[in-house]
CSV table of C-alpha atoms and ligand atoms in Angstrom, one decimal:
chain,number,residue,atom,x,y,z
A,122,UNK,CA,29.6,-6.1,-9.3
A,123,UNK,CA,31.1,-7.9,-6.7
A,124,UNK,CA,30.6,-5.3,-4.0
A,125,UNK,CA,27.7,-2.8,-3.5
A,126,UNK,CA,29.1,-0.4,-1.1
A,127,UNK,CA,25.7,1.5,0.4
A,128,UNK,CA,26.6,5.5,1.3
A,129,UNK,CA,24.7,7.4,3.9
A,130,UNK,CA,23.7,10.0,1.2
A,131,UNK,CA,23.7,12.9,3.7
A,132,UNK,CA,27.0,12.4,4.4
A,133,UNK,CA,29.0,14.2,2.7
A,134,UNK,CA,32.6,12.6,4.4
A,135,UNK,CA,31.5,9.4,4.0
A,136,UNK,CA,30.2,10.0,0.3
A,137,UNK,CA,33.8,11.5,-0.4
A,138,UNK,CA,35.2,8.2,1.7
A,139,UNK,CA,33.2,6.2,-0.9
A,140,UNK,CA,35.1,6.8,-3.8
A,141,UNK,CA,38.5,5.4,-2.7
A,142,UNK,CA,36.9,1.9,-1.0
A,143,UNK,CA,37.5,-0.7,-4.2
A,144,UNK,CA,33.7,-1.4,-4.1
A,145,UNK,CA,32.7,-2.3,-7.3
A,146,UNK,CA,29.6,0.2,-6.7
A,147,UNK,CA,28.3,2.6,-4.4
A,148,UNK,CA,24.8,2.7,-3.6
A,149,UNK,CA,23.8,6.0,-2.1
A,150,UNK,CA,21.1,5.8,-0.2
A,151,UNK,CA,18.5,8.3,0.6
A,152,UNK,CA,16.2,5.4,3.0
A,153,UNK,CA,16.1,4.1,5.9
A,154,UNK,CA,20.2,5.6,7.1
A,155,UNK,CA,18.4,9.0,6.5
A,156,UNK,CA,15.7,9.6,9.0
A,157,UNK,CA,12.4,11.6,7.0
A,158,UNK,CA,13.4,14.9,8.4
A,159,UNK,CA,16.9,15.2,6.2
A,160,UNK,CA,15.5,13.1,3.1
A,161,UNK,CA,15.0,16.9,1.7
A,162,UNK,CA,18.8,17.8,2.8
A,163,UNK,CA,20.3,14.2,2.0
A,164,UNK,CA,18.4,14.7,-2.2
A,165,UNK,CA,21.0,18.3,-1.7
A,166,UNK,CA,23.8,16.8,-0.7
A,167,UNK,CA,23.5,13.8,-3.0
A,168,UNK,CA,23.4,16.1,-5.9
A,169,UNK,CA,26.3,18.3,-5.0
A,170,UNK,CA,28.6,15.3,-4.4
A,171,UNK,CA,27.5,14.3,-8.1
A,172,UNK,CA,28.0,17.6,-9.3
A,173,UNK,CA,31.2,17.5,-7.7
A,174,UNK,CA,32.4,14.0,-9.7
A,175,UNK,CA,33.9,15.3,-12.9
A,176,UNK,CA,34.3,12.4,-15.1
A,177,UNK,CA,32.8,9.7,-14.1
A,178,UNK,CA,34.3,7.1,-16.3
A,179,UNK,CA,36.8,6.1,-14.1
A,180,UNK,CA,34.5,5.8,-11.3
A,181,UNK,CA,32.5,3.5,-9.8
A,182,UNK,CA,29.2,2.7,-11.2
A,183,UNK,CA,26.6,5.1,-8.4
A,184,UNK,CA,23.1,3.9,-7.9
A,185,UNK,CA,21.0,5.7,-5.5
A,186,UNK,CA,18.8,4.3,-3.7
A,187,UNK,CA,15.3,6.1,-3.4
A,188,UNK,CA,12.2,5.6,-1.0
A,189,UNK,CA,9.7,3.0,-1.8
A,190,UNK,CA,6.3,3.7,-2.8
A,191,UNK,CA,4.7,4.4,0.1
A,192,UNK,CA,6.7,6.4,1.9
A,193,UNK,CA,5.1,9.6,0.1
A,194,UNK,CA,8.9,10.3,-0.8
A,195,UNK,CA,9.3,8.4,-4.0
A,196,UNK,CA,8.6,11.2,-6.4
A,197,UNK,CA,10.5,13.3,-5.3
A,198,UNK,CA,13.7,11.2,-4.8
A,199,UNK,CA,13.3,10.6,-8.6
A,200,UNK,CA,13.3,14.7,-9.4
A,201,UNK,CA,16.2,14.8,-7.8
A,202,UNK,CA,18.0,12.1,-8.6
A,203,UNK,CA,17.1,11.3,-12.1
A,204,UNK,CA,18.8,14.5,-14.1
A,205,UNK,CA,22.0,12.7,-11.7
A,206,UNK,CA,22.1,9.9,-14.7
A,207,UNK,CA,22.7,7.6,-11.8
A,208,UNK,CA,24.0,3.9,-13.3
A,209,UNK,CA,20.6,3.1,-11.8
A,210,UNK,CA,18.5,3.2,-8.1
A,211,UNK,CA,18.1,0.6,-5.9
A,212,UNK,CA,13.7,0.0,-4.7
A,213,UNK,CA,13.6,-1.1,-1.4
A,214,UNK,CA,10.4,-2.7,0.1
A,215,UNK,CA,9.4,-3.4,-2.9
A,216,UNK,CA,5.5,-6.0,-2.9
A,217,UNK,CA,6.7,-7.5,-6.1
A,218,UNK,CA,7.2,-7.2,-10.4
A,219,UNK,CA,4.3,-4.3,-10.0
A,220,UNK,CA,6.0,-1.4,-8.0
A,221,UNK,CA,9.4,-2.4,-10.1
A,222,UNK,CA,7.1,-1.3,-13.1
A,223,UNK,CA,5.7,1.4,-11.5
A,224,UNK,CA,8.9,2.8,-11.0
A,225,UNK,CA,10.6,2.1,-14.3
A,226,UNK,CA,7.2,4.3,-15.4
A,227,UNK,CA,8.1,7.4,-13.4
A,228,UNK,CA,11.5,6.7,-14.5
A,229,UNK,CA,10.6,7.1,-18.2
A,230,UNK,CA,9.8,10.6,-18.8
A,231,UNK,CA,12.3,12.5,-15.8
A,232,UNK,CA,14.5,10.0,-17.9
A,233,UNK,CA,13.5,11.7,-21.2
A,234,UNK,CA,13.4,15.2,-19.7
A,235,UNK,CA,16.7,15.4,-18.3
A,236,UNK,CA,18.0,14.4,-22.1
A,237,UNK,CA,19.3,10.7,-20.9
A,238,UNK,CA,19.2,7.8,-23.6
A,239,UNK,CA,15.9,5.8,-22.5
A,240,UNK,CA,16.5,2.9,-20.2
A,241,UNK,CA,20.0,4.1,-18.8
A,242,UNK,CA,18.8,3.9,-15.8
A,243,UNK,CA,18.6,0.8,-14.7
A,244,UNK,CA,17.0,-0.8,-11.2
A,245,UNK,CA,18.1,-3.2,-8.4
A,246,UNK,CA,15.2,-4.1,-6.2
A,247,UNK,CA,15.4,-5.7,-2.7
A,248,UNK,CA,13.2,-8.4,-3.5
A,249,UNK,CA,12.3,-9.7,0.0
A,250,UNK,CA,11.6,-6.5,2.4
A,251,UNK,CA,7.8,-7.8,2.6
A,252,UNK,CA,5.7,-10.5,2.7
A,253,UNK,CA,3.7,-9.7,-0.7
A,254,UNK,CA,7.6,-9.4,-2.8
A,255,UNK,CA,8.2,-13.1,-0.3
A,256,UNK,CA,4.8,-14.5,-2.1
A,257,UNK,CA,5.2,-12.8,-5.6
A,258,UNK,CA,8.5,-13.5,-6.0
A,259,UNK,CA,7.9,-14.9,-9.6
A,260,UNK,CA,6.4,-11.6,-11.0
A,261,UNK,CA,9.4,-9.8,-10.8
A,262,UNK,CA,10.3,-11.8,-14.2
A,263,UNK,CA,9.5,-9.3,-17.1
A,264,UNK,CA,8.9,-6.8,-14.8
A,265,UNK,CA,10.9,-4.3,-16.3
A,266,UNK,CA,13.8,-4.5,-19.1
A,267,UNK,CA,15.8,-1.4,-16.8
A,268,UNK,CA,15.1,-4.3,-14.3
A,269,UNK,CA,18.9,-5.1,-13.5
A,270,UNK,CA,19.3,-7.3,-10.2
A,271,UNK,CA,17.6,-8.5,-7.4
A,272,UNK,CA,18.9,-8.4,-3.9
A,273,UNK,CA,17.4,-10.0,-1.0
A,274,UNK,CA,17.6,-7.9,2.8
A,275,UNK,CA,15.9,-10.1,5.8
A,276,UNK,CA,15.8,-7.1,8.8
A,277,UNK,CA,12.2,-5.0,7.1
A,278,UNK,CA,11.1,-8.7,6.7
A,279,UNK,CA,11.2,-10.3,10.4
A,280,UNK,CA,9.4,-7.0,11.5
A,281,UNK,CA,6.9,-8.0,9.1
A,282,UNK,CA,5.7,-11.2,9.7
A,283,UNK,CA,6.7,-10.5,13.5
A,284,UNK,CA,9.4,-12.9,14.6
A,285,UNK,CA,11.7,-11.5,16.8
A,286,UNK,CA,15.4,-11.7,15.7
A,287,UNK,CA,16.1,-13.3,11.6
A,288,UNK,CA,19.4,-15.6,12.8
A,289,UNK,CA,19.8,-18.2,15.7
A,290,UNK,CA,22.1,-18.8,18.5
A,291,UNK,CA,24.4,-19.9,16.3
A,292,UNK,CA,24.1,-16.7,13.6
A,293,UNK,CA,22.7,-18.8,10.6
A,294,UNK,CA,19.5,-17.3,9.4
A,295,UNK,CA,16.5,-18.4,11.2
A,296,UNK,CA,14.2,-20.1,8.5
A,297,UNK,CA,11.6,-17.9,7.6
A,298,UNK,CA,14.8,-15.8,6.2
A,299,UNK,CA,16.2,-18.6,4.9
A,300,UNK,CA,13.2,-19.0,2.5
A,301,UNK,CA,13.1,-15.1,1.3
A,302,UNK,CA,17.1,-15.9,0.5
A,303,UNK,CA,16.6,-18.6,-1.6
A,304,UNK,CA,13.5,-17.7,-2.9
A,305,UNK,CA,15.7,-14.4,-4.3
A,306,UNK,CA,18.2,-16.3,-5.8
A,307,UNK,CA,15.8,-18.2,-7.7
A,308,UNK,CA,13.9,-15.2,-9.2
A,309,UNK,CA,16.7,-13.5,-10.1
A,310,UNK,CA,17.6,-16.7,-12.0
A,311,UNK,CA,14.3,-16.8,-13.4
A,312,UNK,CA,14.2,-13.1,-14.8
A,313,UNK,CA,17.6,-13.5,-15.6
A,314,UNK,CA,19.2,-11.0,-13.1
A,315,UNK,CA,22.4,-10.8,-10.8
A,316,UNK,CA,21.3,-11.8,-7.0
A,317,UNK,CA,22.7,-10.0,-5.0
A,318,UNK,CA,23.4,-11.0,-1.1
A,319,UNK,CA,22.4,-8.8,1.8
A,320,UNK,CA,24.0,-7.0,4.2
A,321,UNK,CA,26.5,-8.5,7.2
A,322,UNK,CA,25.6,-6.3,9.7
A,323,UNK,CA,28.4,-6.8,12.1
A,324,UNK,CA,31.2,-4.5,10.1
A,325,UNK,CA,34.2,-6.1,13.0
A,326,UNK,CA,33.7,-8.9,12.5
A,327,UNK,CA,35.5,-10.6,9.2
A,328,UNK,CA,35.6,-14.2,9.4
A,329,UNK,CA,31.8,-14.0,9.8
A,330,UNK,CA,31.3,-11.9,6.7
A,331,UNK,CA,33.7,-14.3,4.8
A,332,UNK,CA,31.9,-17.4,6.2
A,333,UNK,CA,28.1,-16.1,4.8
A,334,UNK,CA,29.7,-14.3,1.7
A,335,UNK,CA,31.1,-18.0,0.9
A,336,UNK,CA,27.7,-19.0,1.1
A,337,UNK,CA,26.2,-17.1,-1.0
A,338,UNK,CA,28.5,-17.3,-3.9
A,339,UNK,CA,28.8,-20.7,-3.2
A,340,UNK,CA,24.7,-20.5,-4.1
A,341,UNK,CA,24.9,-18.5,-7.4
A,342,UNK,CA,25.0,-15.3,-5.3
A,343,UNK,CA,27.0,-12.8,-7.2
A,344,UNK,CA,27.6,-10.0,-5.3
A,345,UNK,CA,27.0,-9.0,-1.9
A,346,UNK,CA,25.5,-5.6,-0.1
A,347,UNK,CA,28.4,-3.9,2.1
A,348,UNK,CA,27.7,-1.0,4.8
A,349,UNK,CA,31.4,-0.8,5.8
A,350,UNK,CA,34.5,0.6,3.6
A,351,UNK,CA,36.3,-2.2,5.1
A,352,UNK,CA,34.1,-5.2,4.4
A,353,UNK,CA,34.8,-4.3,0.4
A,354,UNK,CA,37.9,-6.8,0.1
A,355,UNK,CA,36.7,-9.5,1.7
A,356,UNK,CA,33.9,-9.1,-0.9
A,357,UNK,CA,35.3,-8.8,-3.7
A,358,UNK,CA,37.9,-11.4,-3.1
A,359,UNK,CA,35.4,-14.2,-2.9
A,360,UNK,CA,33.6,-13.0,-5.7
A,361,UNK,CA,36.3,-13.4,-7.8
A,362,UNK,CA,36.5,-16.4,-9.5
A,363,UNK,CA,40.5,-18.2,-8.4
A,364,UNK,CA,42.6,-19.3,-10.7
A,365,UNK,CA,42.1,-22.2,-9.8
A,366,UNK,CA,38.0,-22.3,-10.4
A,367,UNK,CA,39.7,-20.3,-14.1
A,368,UNK,CA,41.7,-23.5,-15.3
A,369,UNK,CA,38.6,-26.0,-14.3
A,370,UNK,CA,36.6,-23.8,-16.8
A,371,UNK,CA,39.5,-23.5,-19.2
A,372,UNK,CA,39.5,-27.2,-18.9
A,373,UNK,CA,36.2,-27.9,-19.7
A,374,UNK,CA,35.3,-25.2,-21.9
A,375,UNK,CA,38.5,-27.3,-24.2
A,376,UNK,CA,37.0,-30.1,-23.5
A,377,UNK,CA,33.4,-29.9,-24.6
A,378,UNK,CA,35.6,-27.8,-28.4
A,379,UNK,CA,37.2,-31.0,-28.9
A,380,UNK,CA,34.2,-32.5,-28.7
A,381,UNK,CA,31.6,-30.0,-30.8
A,382,UNK,CA,29.2,-32.9,-31.6
A,383,UNK,CA,29.3,-34.6,-27.7
A,384,UNK,CA,26.4,-34.3,-25.2
A,385,UNK,CA,28.4,-34.7,-22.7
A,386,UNK,CA,32.7,-35.0,-22.0
A,387,UNK,CA,35.0,-36.5,-19.1
A,388,UNK,CA,37.3,-34.2,-17.5
A,389,UNK,CA,39.6,-35.3,-14.8
A,390,UNK,CA,37.1,-38.7,-14.4
A,391,UNK,CA,34.5,-36.7,-13.8
A,392,UNK,CA,31.4,-36.6,-16.7
A,393,UNK,CA,30.5,-33.4,-17.5
A,394,UNK,CA,27.4,-31.9,-19.7
A,395,UNK,CA,26.3,-29.0,-21.2
A,396,UNK,CA,24.9,-27.2,-17.6
A,397,UNK,CA,28.9,-27.6,-16.6
A,398,UNK,CA,30.2,-25.7,-20.4
A,399,UNK,CA,27.6,-23.0,-19.1
A,400,UNK,CA,28.9,-22.8,-15.7
A,401,UNK,CA,32.5,-22.1,-17.0
A,402,UNK,CA,31.1,-20.1,-19.3
A,403,UNK,CA,29.9,-17.9,-16.6
A,404,UNK,CA,33.3,-18.0,-14.7
A,405,UNK,CA,35.4,-17.2,-17.1
A,406,UNK,CA,33.0,-14.3,-18.0
A,407,UNK,CA,33.5,-13.4,-14.3
A,408,UNK,CA,37.2,-14.2,-14.8
A,409,UNK,CA,37.0,-11.4,-17.7
A,410,UNK,CA,35.1,-8.9,-15.8
A,411,UNK,CA,37.2,-8.9,-13.0
A,412,UNK,CA,40.4,-8.5,-15.7
A,413,UNK,CA,41.9,-12.2,-14.5
A,414,UNK,CA,41.9,-13.5,-18.1
A,415,UNK,CA,41.4,-11.5,-20.9
A,416,UNK,CA,39.0,-10.0,-22.9
A,417,UNK,CA,39.0,-12.4,-26.3
A,418,UNK,CA,39.4,-15.5,-24.6
B,1200,LIG,N1,30.5,4.4,3.1
B,1200,LIG,C1,31.9,5.2,3.0
B,1200,LIG,N2,32.6,5.9,4.1
B,1200,LIG,C2,32.6,5.0,5.3
B,1200,LIG,C3,31.2,4.1,5.4
B,1200,LIG,C4,30.4,3.9,4.4
B,1200,LIG,N3,29.7,3.5,4.3
B,1200,LIG,N4,31.4,3.8,6.6
B,1200,LIG,C5,32.1,4.1,7.0
B,1200,LIG,N5,33.0,4.7,6.4
B,1200,LIG,C6,33.8,5.8,6.6
B,1200,LIG,C7,34.4,6.6,7.9
B,1200,LIG,O1,33.8,8.3,7.9
B,1200,LIG,C8,35.5,6.6,8.8
B,1200,LIG,O2,36.4,7.4,8.5
B,1200,LIG,P1,36.5,9.1,8.8
B,1200,LIG,O3,37.1,8.0,10.2
B,1200,LIG,O4,37.3,9.5,8.1
B,1200,LIG,O5,35.6,9.7,8.7
B,1200,LIG,C9,35.9,5.2,8.2
B,1200,LIG,O6,35.3,5.0,7.3
B,1200,LIG,C10,35.8,4.2,9.5
B,1200,LIG,O7,34.3,4.0,10.2
B,1200,LIG,P2,33.9,3.6,11.7
B,1200,LIG,O8,34.6,4.5,12.6
B,1200,LIG,O9,34.7,2.9,11.4
B,1200,LIG,O10,32.6,3.5,11.6
B,1200,LIG,P3,31.7,4.7,12.3
B,1200,LIG,O11,31.2,4.7,13.0
B,1200,LIG,O12,31.7,6.0,11.5
B,1200,LIG,O13,30.2,4.4,11.1
B,1200,LIG,C11,28.2,3.3,10.3
B,1200,LIG,C12,30.0,2.8,10.9
B,1200,LIG,C13,27.9,1.9,10.3
B,1200,LIG,C14,27.3,4.2,11.1
B,1200,LIG,C15,28.7,3.3,8.8
B,1200,LIG,O14,30.0,2.4,8.0
B,1200,LIG,C16,27.5,3.2,7.9
B,1200,LIG,O15,27.4,4.6,7.7
B,1200,LIG,N6,27.2,2.3,6.7
B,1200,LIG,C17,26.1,2.7,6.3
B,1200,LIG,C18,25.1,2.6,6.7
B,1200,LIG,C19,23.9,2.8,5.1
B,1200,LIG,O16,23.6,3.0,4.4
B,1200,LIG,N7,22.9,1.7,5.6
B,1200,LIG,C20,21.6,1.8,4.6
B,1200,LIG,C21,21.6,0.1,4.2
B,1200,LIG,S1,21.8,-1.4,5.3
B,1201,LIG,MG1,16.1,-0.9,5.3
């Protein structure tokens, strides 16, 4: 999933529009974009939206962001949304892998009761919204087989640590936010799940969005959350391997295939070893997902 577009779960209009945005995944939000007094109505609006979708096969995966375990809304959210058979749930403000495991258990029974295949509802956690989670970043590894991704966000953490801002005068994230971002990236790799970059809230600044997305892709994130439909195309483009990336990856794979006993090979006058092969294979896997090369190769 390159682009994951947030859609407020209480907005019939945005839910309807979201399907035509080209986002790789939608995250119907029951959390911060919905005020407490509207939570119940948002669950109903979301259920009605799912009910009206018909065949989901042609649609992007649909995730639902529920409210966190301290909110008092979690169980009612799960009662309402697990039967909708979402691709997965996004968990905000987790305090570590323990919260992921707790939600996974809360999903188990509801999934069974709804007649869904065990484990079919996956989880994406926002791993940096609480200081506790940042200090427990290693706990996401093995937290639950449902866990498929870790995303990072900086707004709540900035508030929690007492920061006056999360970006400096140049627009770059401040050091505490970079720490959270970087730990999330590494924790996702350790847990073998997707690393998802934060939202870029200034939706009228496409250059800023592209710059931030490029930095994320450079560092190892494979997708980015979006808040506005006009961010989707940029994000999809940045997280799709370029023709040159694909050609280079194919060259690397071919060089290793031609020398199966070799630990190192040379391509274009540069030494490449096994990590480069793994990276090339990953690029080709992403190119396949994006339909750039046939599934077989
Ligand atoms: N999903 C689907 N459609 C969206 C959308 C979204 N996230 N954001 C905007 N749109 C639609 C609008 O409804 C509008 O369509 P319309 O004119 O036919 O109604 C069109 O796209 C253009 O929107 P625009 O007028 O530029 O923005 P806005 O002022 O209506 O909305 C936000 C701005 C930020 C309120 C809106 O983008 C939004 O709600 N984003 C998601 C917020 C969220 O979920 N946050 C939680 C995670 S941080
Ligand atoms: Mg938030």
